[in-house]
CSV table of C-alpha atoms and ligand atoms in Angstrom, one decimal:
chain,number,residue,atom,x,y,z
A,1,MET,CA,13.5,-3.1,-32.9
A,2,ALA,CA,10.7,-0.4,-33.2
A,3,PRO,CA,10.1,1.1,-30.0
A,4,PRO,CA,6.8,0.0,-28.3
A,5,HIS,CA,3.9,2.2,-29.6
A,6,ARG,CA,3.2,4.9,-27.5
A,7,THR,CA,-0.4,7.3,-27.5
A,8,PRO,CA,0.9,10.8,-27.8
A,9,PRO,CA,-0.5,13.6,-25.3
A,10,TRP,CA,-3.7,14.8,-25.9
A,11,GLY,CA,-3.3,17.2,-28.4
A,12,ILE,CA,0.6,17.1,-28.7
A,13,SER,CA,2.7,15.7,-31.6
A,14,ASP,CA,-1.3,14.0,-32.2
A,15,GLN,CA,-1.0,12.7,-36.0
A,16,ARG,CA,-4.2,11.3,-36.1
A,17,PRO,CA,-6.9,13.1,-38.1
A,18,ARG,CA,-8.1,15.5,-36.7
A,19,THR,CA,-12.3,14.0,-37.8
A,20,ALA,CA,-11.0,10.8,-36.0
A,21,GLY,CA,-11.3,12.3,-31.9
A,22,PRO,CA,-13.5,15.0,-30.8
A,23,THR,CA,-12.7,18.6,-31.0
A,24,ARG,CA,-12.9,21.0,-28.4
A,25,ARG,CA,-16.5,21.7,-29.1
A,26,SER,CA,-17.8,18.4,-29.0
A,27,LEU,CA,-17.0,18.0,-25.4
A,28,LEU,CA,-18.1,20.5,-24.5
A,29,ALA,CA,-21.3,19.3,-26.3
A,30,GLY,CA,-21.3,16.1,-24.0
A,31,VAL,CA,-20.7,18.4,-21.1
A,32,ALA,CA,-23.8,20.3,-21.3
A,33,ALA,CA,-25.5,17.8,-22.5
A,34,LEU,CA,-25.0,15.6,-18.9
A,35,GLY,CA,-25.7,18.7,-17.5
A,36,ALA,CA,-28.5,19.0,-18.8
A,37,LEU,CA,-29.5,15.2,-17.9
A,38,GLY,CA,-28.8,15.6,-14.0
A,39,ALA,CA,-30.3,18.8,-14.6
A,40,ALA,CA,-34.4,17.1,-15.9
A,41,GLY,CA,-33.0,14.4,-12.4
A,42,CYS,CA,-32.0,12.2,-14.3
A,43,SER,CA,-28.9,10.1,-12.6
A,44,ARG,CA,-26.3,8.7,-14.7
A,45,VAL,CA,-24.4,5.5,-13.8
A,46,ALA,CA,-21.0,6.2,-12.2
A,47,THR,CA,-18.0,4.9,-14.4
A,48,ALA,CA,-14.6,3.7,-13.0
A,49,SER,CA,-12.6,7.3,-14.4
A,50,ASP,CA,-15.5,8.7,-12.5
A,51,VAL,CA,-14.2,7.3,-9.0
A,52,LYS,CA,-10.8,6.9,-10.2
A,53,GLY,CA,-9.1,6.8,-6.5
A,54,GLY,CA,-11.6,7.0,-4.3
A,55,ASP,CA,-12.7,4.0,-1.7
A,56,LEU,CA,-12.0,0.2,-3.4
A,57,LEU,CA,-16.4,-0.8,-3.0
A,58,ASP,CA,-17.1,2.3,-5.4
A,59,ARG,CA,-14.5,1.7,-8.0
A,60,LEU,CA,-15.0,-2.4,-7.8
A,61,ARG,CA,-19.4,-1.4,-8.6
A,62,ALA,CA,-18.5,0.8,-11.2
A,63,GLN,CA,-15.7,-1.3,-13.4
A,64,GLY,CA,-18.2,-4.1,-12.4
A,65,VAL,CA,-15.5,-6.7,-11.8
A,66,ALA,CA,-13.7,-7.6,-9.1
A,67,ARG,CA,-10.3,-9.0,-9.4
A,68,LEU,CA,-9.3,-12.2,-7.5
A,69,GLY,CA,-6.0,-13.5,-6.2
A,70,ILE,CA,-5.5,-17.0,-7.0
A,71,ALA,CA,-2.9,-20.3,-6.1
A,72,GLY,CA,-4.5,-23.1,-8.6
A,73,GLU,CA,-5.2,-25.1,-5.6
A,74,VAL,CA,-8.2,-27.6,-6.1
A,75,PRO,CA,-10.3,-27.0,-3.9
A,76,PHE,CA,-9.9,-23.9,-3.1
A,77,GLY,CA,-9.1,-21.9,-6.1
A,78,TYR,CA,-8.5,-22.9,-9.7
A,79,ILE,CA,-9.6,-22.9,-13.3
A,80,ASP,CA,-11.5,-26.0,-13.6
A,81,LYS,CA,-11.0,-28.2,-16.9
A,82,ASN,CA,-13.7,-26.0,-19.1
A,83,GLY,CA,-11.3,-22.8,-18.4
A,84,GLU,CA,-14.1,-22.0,-15.7
A,85,LEU,CA,-13.3,-20.2,-12.1
A,86,THR,CA,-14.1,-21.7,-9.7
A,87,GLY,CA,-13.3,-23.1,-6.0
A,88,GLU,CA,-14.5,-22.3,-2.7
A,89,ALA,CA,-13.4,-18.9,-2.4
A,90,PRO,CA,-14.2,-17.9,-5.9
A,91,GLU,CA,-17.8,-19.5,-5.6
A,92,LEU,CA,-17.8,-17.6,-2.6
A,93,ALA,CA,-16.4,-14.1,-3.3
A,94,LYS,CA,-19.0,-14.2,-6.7
A,95,VAL,CA,-22.1,-14.9,-4.4
A,96,ILE,CA,-21.0,-11.9,-1.7
A,97,PHE,CA,-19.5,-9.2,-4.7
A,98,LYS,CA,-22.7,-9.8,-6.5
A,99,ARG,CA,-24.4,-8.8,-3.8
A,100,LEU,CA,-22.4,-5.8,-3.2
A,101,GLY,CA,-23.0,-4.3,-6.3
A,102,VAL,CA,-20.2,-6.0,-8.1
A,103,ASP,CA,-21.4,-8.5,-11.3
A,104,ARG,CA,-18.3,-9.9,-12.2
A,105,VAL,CA,-15.4,-11.4,-10.6
A,106,GLN,CA,-12.6,-12.1,-12.3
A,107,PRO,CA,-9.4,-15.0,-12.0
A,108,VAL,CA,-5.3,-13.9,-11.4
A,109,PRO,CA,-3.5,-16.8,-10.8
A,110,THR,CA,-0.2,-17.2,-9.2
A,111,GLU,CA,1.7,-19.0,-6.5
A,112,PHE,CA,1.0,-19.5,-3.4
A,113,GLY,CA,3.8,-17.2,-1.9
A,114,SER,CA,2.8,-14.5,-4.6
A,115,LEU,CA,-0.5,-13.8,-3.1
A,116,ILE,CA,0.4,-10.8,-0.5
A,117,PRO,CA,3.1,-9.2,-2.8
A,118,GLY,CA,-0.1,-9.7,-5.4
A,119,LEU,CA,-2.3,-7.6,-3.2
A,120,ALA,CA,-0.1,-5.0,-2.1
A,121,SER,CA,0.7,-4.5,-5.5
A,122,GLN,CA,-2.3,-4.0,-7.0
A,123,GLN,CA,-2.0,-7.6,-9.6
A,124,PHE,CA,-5.7,-7.7,-7.9
A,125,ASP,CA,-8.2,-6.3,-5.2
A,126,VAL,CA,-8.9,-9.3,-2.9
A,127,VAL,CA,-7.3,-13.0,-2.4
A,128,ALA,CA,-9.7,-15.7,-3.0
A,129,ALA,CA,-7.4,-18.1,-2.2
A,130,GLY,CA,-8.7,-20.0,0.8
A,131,MET,CA,-5.9,-18.5,2.8
A,132,TYR,CA,-4.9,-19.6,7.0
A,133,ILE,CA,-5.6,-16.2,8.7
A,134,ASN,CA,-2.2,-15.9,10.8
A,135,PRO,CA,-0.7,-13.4,13.0
A,136,ASP,CA,2.6,-13.1,11.0
A,137,ARG,CA,0.0,-12.4,7.4
A,138,CYS,CA,-2.2,-10.3,9.7
A,139,GLN,CA,0.5,-7.5,9.8
A,140,GLN,CA,0.7,-7.2,6.1
A,141,VAL,CA,-3.1,-7.3,5.1
A,142,ILE,CA,-6.4,-7.7,6.3
A,143,PHE,CA,-8.5,-10.1,6.8
A,144,SER,CA,-12.3,-11.2,6.5
A,145,ASP,CA,-13.6,-13.6,9.3
A,146,PRO,CA,-12.9,-17.1,8.1
A,147,ASP,CA,-15.4,-19.0,5.9
A,148,TYR,CA,-13.8,-22.6,7.2
A,149,GLN,CA,-12.2,-23.9,9.5
A,150,MET,CA,-9.4,-26.8,8.8
A,151,LEU,CA,-6.6,-29.6,9.3
A,152,ASP,CA,-3.5,-30.6,7.8
A,153,ALA,CA,-2.8,-33.4,6.1
A,154,TYR,CA,0.5,-35.2,4.2
A,155,ILE,CA,1.2,-36.9,0.9
A,156,VAL,CA,3.3,-39.7,1.6
A,157,ARG,CA,4.3,-42.6,-0.1
A,158,LYS,CA,1.3,-46.0,-0.5
A,159,GLY,CA,1.7,-47.0,3.1
A,160,ASN,CA,3.2,-44.5,5.0
A,161,PRO,CA,6.3,-46.4,5.3
A,162,LEU,CA,8.0,-44.1,7.9
A,163,GLY,CA,4.8,-43.9,9.8
A,164,LEU,CA,4.8,-39.8,9.4
A,165,HIS,CA,1.4,-38.4,11.1
A,166,ASN,CA,2.3,-35.2,12.2
A,167,TYR,CA,5.1,-32.9,12.7
A,168,ARG,CA,6.9,-34.9,15.5
A,169,ASP,CA,7.3,-37.7,13.3
A,170,VAL,CA,8.6,-36.0,10.6
A,171,VAL,CA,11.6,-34.2,13.0
A,172,LYS,CA,12.0,-37.3,14.6
A,173,LYS,CA,12.4,-39.5,11.7
A,174,LYS,CA,14.2,-37.4,10.3
A,175,ALA,CA,12.2,-37.4,6.8
A,176,LYS,CA,12.6,-35.4,4.0
A,177,PHE,CA,9.8,-32.8,4.3
A,178,ALA,CA,8.8,-30.4,1.6
A,179,THR,CA,5.5,-28.1,1.3
A,180,GLY,CA,4.2,-25.1,-0.9
A,181,THR,CA,5.9,-21.7,-1.5
A,182,GLY,CA,4.5,-18.6,1.1
A,183,TYR,CA,2.4,-22.3,2.9
A,184,ALA,CA,1.3,-22.2,6.5
A,185,GLU,CA,3.1,-25.4,6.8
A,186,ILE,CA,6.6,-23.4,6.9
A,187,ALA,CA,6.5,-22.2,9.9
A,188,TYR,CA,5.0,-25.5,11.8
A,189,ALA,CA,7.8,-27.9,10.4
A,190,VAL,CA,10.0,-25.2,11.7
A,191,GLU,CA,7.8,-25.0,15.4
A,192,HIS,CA,8.6,-28.2,15.6
A,193,GLY,CA,12.0,-28.2,15.1
A,194,TYR,CA,12.6,-29.0,11.5
A,195,LYS,CA,15.8,-26.9,10.2
A,196,GLU,CA,14.3,-24.4,7.4
A,197,ASP,CA,16.6,-24.4,5.4
A,198,ASP,CA,15.9,-28.4,4.8
A,199,ILE,CA,13.0,-28.0,3.8
A,200,LEU,CA,12.2,-28.6,0.1
A,201,ILE,CA,9.9,-25.6,-1.3
A,202,VAL,CA,8.0,-26.4,-4.7
A,203,PRO,CA,5.7,-24.0,-6.4
A,204,ASP,CA,2.1,-26.3,-5.3
A,205,GLN,CA,0.4,-29.7,-5.0
A,206,VAL,CA,0.9,-31.1,-8.0
A,207,ALA,CA,4.6,-30.4,-7.6
A,208,GLY,CA,4.1,-31.9,-4.0
A,209,LEU,CA,2.9,-35.1,-5.7
A,210,ASN,CA,5.4,-35.2,-7.8
A,211,ALA,CA,8.2,-35.2,-5.5
A,212,VAL,CA,6.5,-37.7,-2.8
A,213,GLU,CA,6.0,-40.0,-6.0
A,214,SER,CA,9.6,-39.7,-7.2
A,215,GLY,CA,11.3,-40.1,-3.4
A,216,ARG,CA,13.0,-37.1,-3.6
A,217,VAL,CA,11.1,-36.0,-0.5
A,218,ASP,CA,9.1,-38.4,2.1
A,219,VAL,CA,6.2,-36.0,2.9
A,220,PHE,CA,4.5,-33.1,1.6
A,221,ALA,CA,2.2,-31.0,4.2
A,222,GLY,CA,-1.5,-28.7,2.8
A,223,THR,CA,-4.2,-28.4,4.0
A,224,ALA,CA,-6.1,-31.2,4.8
A,225,LEU,CA,-8.9,-31.5,1.2
A,226,THR,CA,-6.0,-30.5,-0.9
A,227,VAL,CA,-3.9,-33.3,-0.2
A,228,ARG,CA,-7.1,-35.6,-0.3
A,229,ASP,CA,-7.3,-34.1,-3.8
A,230,VAL,CA,-4.5,-34.2,-5.5
A,231,VAL,CA,-3.6,-37.9,-4.2
A,232,LYS,CA,-6.7,-39.3,-5.7
A,233,LYS,CA,-5.3,-40.0,-9.4
A,234,SER,CA,-1.6,-41.3,-7.9
A,235,SER,CA,-1.2,-44.9,-7.7
A,236,LYS,CA,1.9,-44.1,-5.6
A,237,ALA,CA,1.0,-41.8,-3.0
A,238,GLU,CA,-2.1,-41.4,-0.1
A,239,ALA,CA,-2.9,-39.0,2.2
A,240,THR,CA,-2.8,-38.9,5.3
A,241,GLU,CA,-5.2,-38.5,8.1
A,242,ALA,CA,-5.9,-34.8,8.9
A,243,PHE,CA,-4.6,-33.5,12.5
A,244,ALA,CA,-4.1,-30.3,14.1
A,245,PRO,CA,-0.8,-29.0,14.0
A,246,LEU,CA,1.0,-27.6,17.5
A,247,VAL,CA,1.1,-24.1,17.9
A,248,ASP,CA,3.0,-22.7,21.3
A,249,GLY,CA,2.5,-26.1,21.9
A,250,LYS,CA,-1.0,-26.5,21.7
A,251,PRO,CA,-3.6,-28.1,18.9
A,252,HIS,CA,-4.3,-25.7,16.6
A,253,VAL,CA,-7.6,-25.2,14.0
A,254,ASP,CA,-7.1,-23.0,11.0
A,255,GLY,CA,-9.5,-20.5,9.6
A,256,GLY,CA,-9.3,-19.2,6.1
A,257,GLY,CA,-10.9,-16.0,4.6
A,258,PHE,CA,-10.3,-13.5,2.0
A,259,ALA,CA,-7.1,-11.3,2.4
A,260,PHE,CA,-7.4,-7.2,1.0
A,261,ARG,CA,-4.9,-4.7,1.1
A,262,PRO,CA,-4.8,-2.8,5.1
A,263,ASP,CA,-6.4,0.4,3.8
A,264,GLU,CA,-9.3,-1.0,2.8
A,265,THR,CA,-11.6,-1.7,5.5
A,266,ASN,CA,-14.8,-0.4,3.9
A,267,LEU,CA,-14.7,-3.5,1.3
A,268,ARG,CA,-13.3,-6.1,3.9
A,269,ASP,CA,-16.2,-4.9,6.6
A,270,ALA,CA,-18.9,-5.0,3.4
A,271,PHE,CA,-17.1,-7.7,2.4
A,272,ASN,CA,-18.0,-8.8,6.3
A,273,VAL,CA,-21.9,-8.4,6.6
A,274,GLU,CA,-22.3,-10.5,3.6
A,275,LEU,CA,-20.2,-13.5,5.0
A,276,GLN,CA,-22.1,-13.4,8.2
A,277,LYS,CA,-25.1,-13.5,6.3
A,278,LEU,CA,-24.6,-16.7,4.0
A,279,LYS,CA,-23.3,-18.1,7.5
A,280,LYS,CA,-26.5,-17.2,10.1
A,281,SER,CA,-28.5,-18.7,6.2
A,282,GLY,CA,-27.2,-22.7,6.3
A,283,GLU,CA,-26.1,-20.7,2.1
A,284,LEU,CA,-22.7,-20.6,3.1
A,285,LEU,CA,-22.1,-24.6,3.6
A,286,ARG,CA,-24.2,-25.1,0.0
A,287,ILE,CA,-22.1,-23.3,-1.3
A,288,LEU,CA,-18.7,-25.0,0.2
A,289,LYS,CA,-20.1,-28.7,-0.1
A,290,PRO,CA,-19.3,-29.3,-4.0
A,291,PHE,CA,-15.9,-28.6,-3.2
A,292,GLY,CA,-15.7,-31.6,-0.1
A,293,PHE,CA,-16.7,-29.4,2.7
A,294,THR,CA,-18.9,-30.6,5.7
A,295,GLN,CA,-20.5,-28.7,8.7
A,296,ASN,CA,-17.6,-30.0,10.1
A,297,GLU,CA,-15.4,-27.5,8.4
A,298,MET,CA,-18.1,-24.4,9.1
A,299,THR,CA,-16.8,-22.5,12.1
A,300,ASP,CA,-17.4,-19.2,14.3
A,301,LEU,CA,-13.8,-18.3,14.8
A,302,THR,CA,-13.4,-14.5,13.6
A,303,ALA,CA,-10.5,-12.9,12.2
A,304,LYS,CA,-9.5,-10.9,15.3
A,305,GLU,CA,-9.0,-14.1,17.2
A,306,LEU,CA,-6.9,-15.8,14.4
A,307,CYS,CA,-4.8,-13.0,13.9
A,308,GLY,CA,-4.0,-13.1,18.1
A,309,GLY,CA,-6.1,-10.3,19.2
B,401,6CS,C1,-5.6,-22.7,0.9
B,401,6CS,C2,-4.3,-23.3,1.8
B,401,6CS,N1,-4.0,-23.2,3.0
B,401,6CS,C3,-2.5,-22.9,3.6
B,401,6CS,C4,-1.9,-21.4,3.6
B,401,6CS,O1,-2.9,-20.7,4.1
B,401,6CS,O2,-0.6,-21.3,4.0
B,401,6CS,C5,-1.1,-23.7,3.0
B,401,6CS,O3,-1.8,-25.3,2.4
B,401,6CS,C6,-2.1,-23.4,1.5
B,401,6CS,N2,-3.0,-23.3,1.0
């Protein structure tokens, strides 16, 4: 097999004709021209390479694009049937990044459980998947304030034959339980006494629906909006009423937001300022409404509160 093509280091064993690339003289002329522009008082838009390694927001502005980690979950972040990036989180991110001077966003799809590792390993700049903000995740990433609040629901077989309405029912009735990779619902089931090794972890809500329809499991847990959406086309399964899982014995309402790498506080803070403006003006609800969000999902909770103070 031929070895992969490598660009040789500049000037060393470069086989291209010398006329193809810039000569030392033309490079110096370019530098001189830029200097002259500066001296004449003309400003130049910074390019990505100018701000390499600096503040992420400066870099994104220079690049003109922010990469969003999404998990193919309707209605939070997904590619629609026309191949377009959409969902509550990407649509909100588009508006906020534009206001921050970043013209475009670009999707990087992955599984939900790979969002935090993908963010940490620079696969994307921000997680825009409606991720719930909780103390465990706050050890690994920093969050914007939540843009919505949410309850959970289950996918069950039509008629809900085992009568599963919350995690206590699941444990009591020894139901076969599934949820998605990396989902917060794993910890909720465990908190209620379900053995972690007995949980079937599937890649996403569509696989969860299939598992319920085929009888491999009795129940799949997800956000109320995710579950409601995915059962729409099923003749064999339905969504339960939304409910609040118990955390430390008390009903818990989740809040979802955007996750950033721990040292990107500048970007997170700038993002929060714009998010708060959208909350105040009511634009936030207008952006989220097409995805099934209502006034009930609007929240004043903060990331600090959800991270545990
Ligand atoms: C939007 C979303 N939130 C939950 C979580 O953050 O774990 C999971 O249900 C996966 N999807």
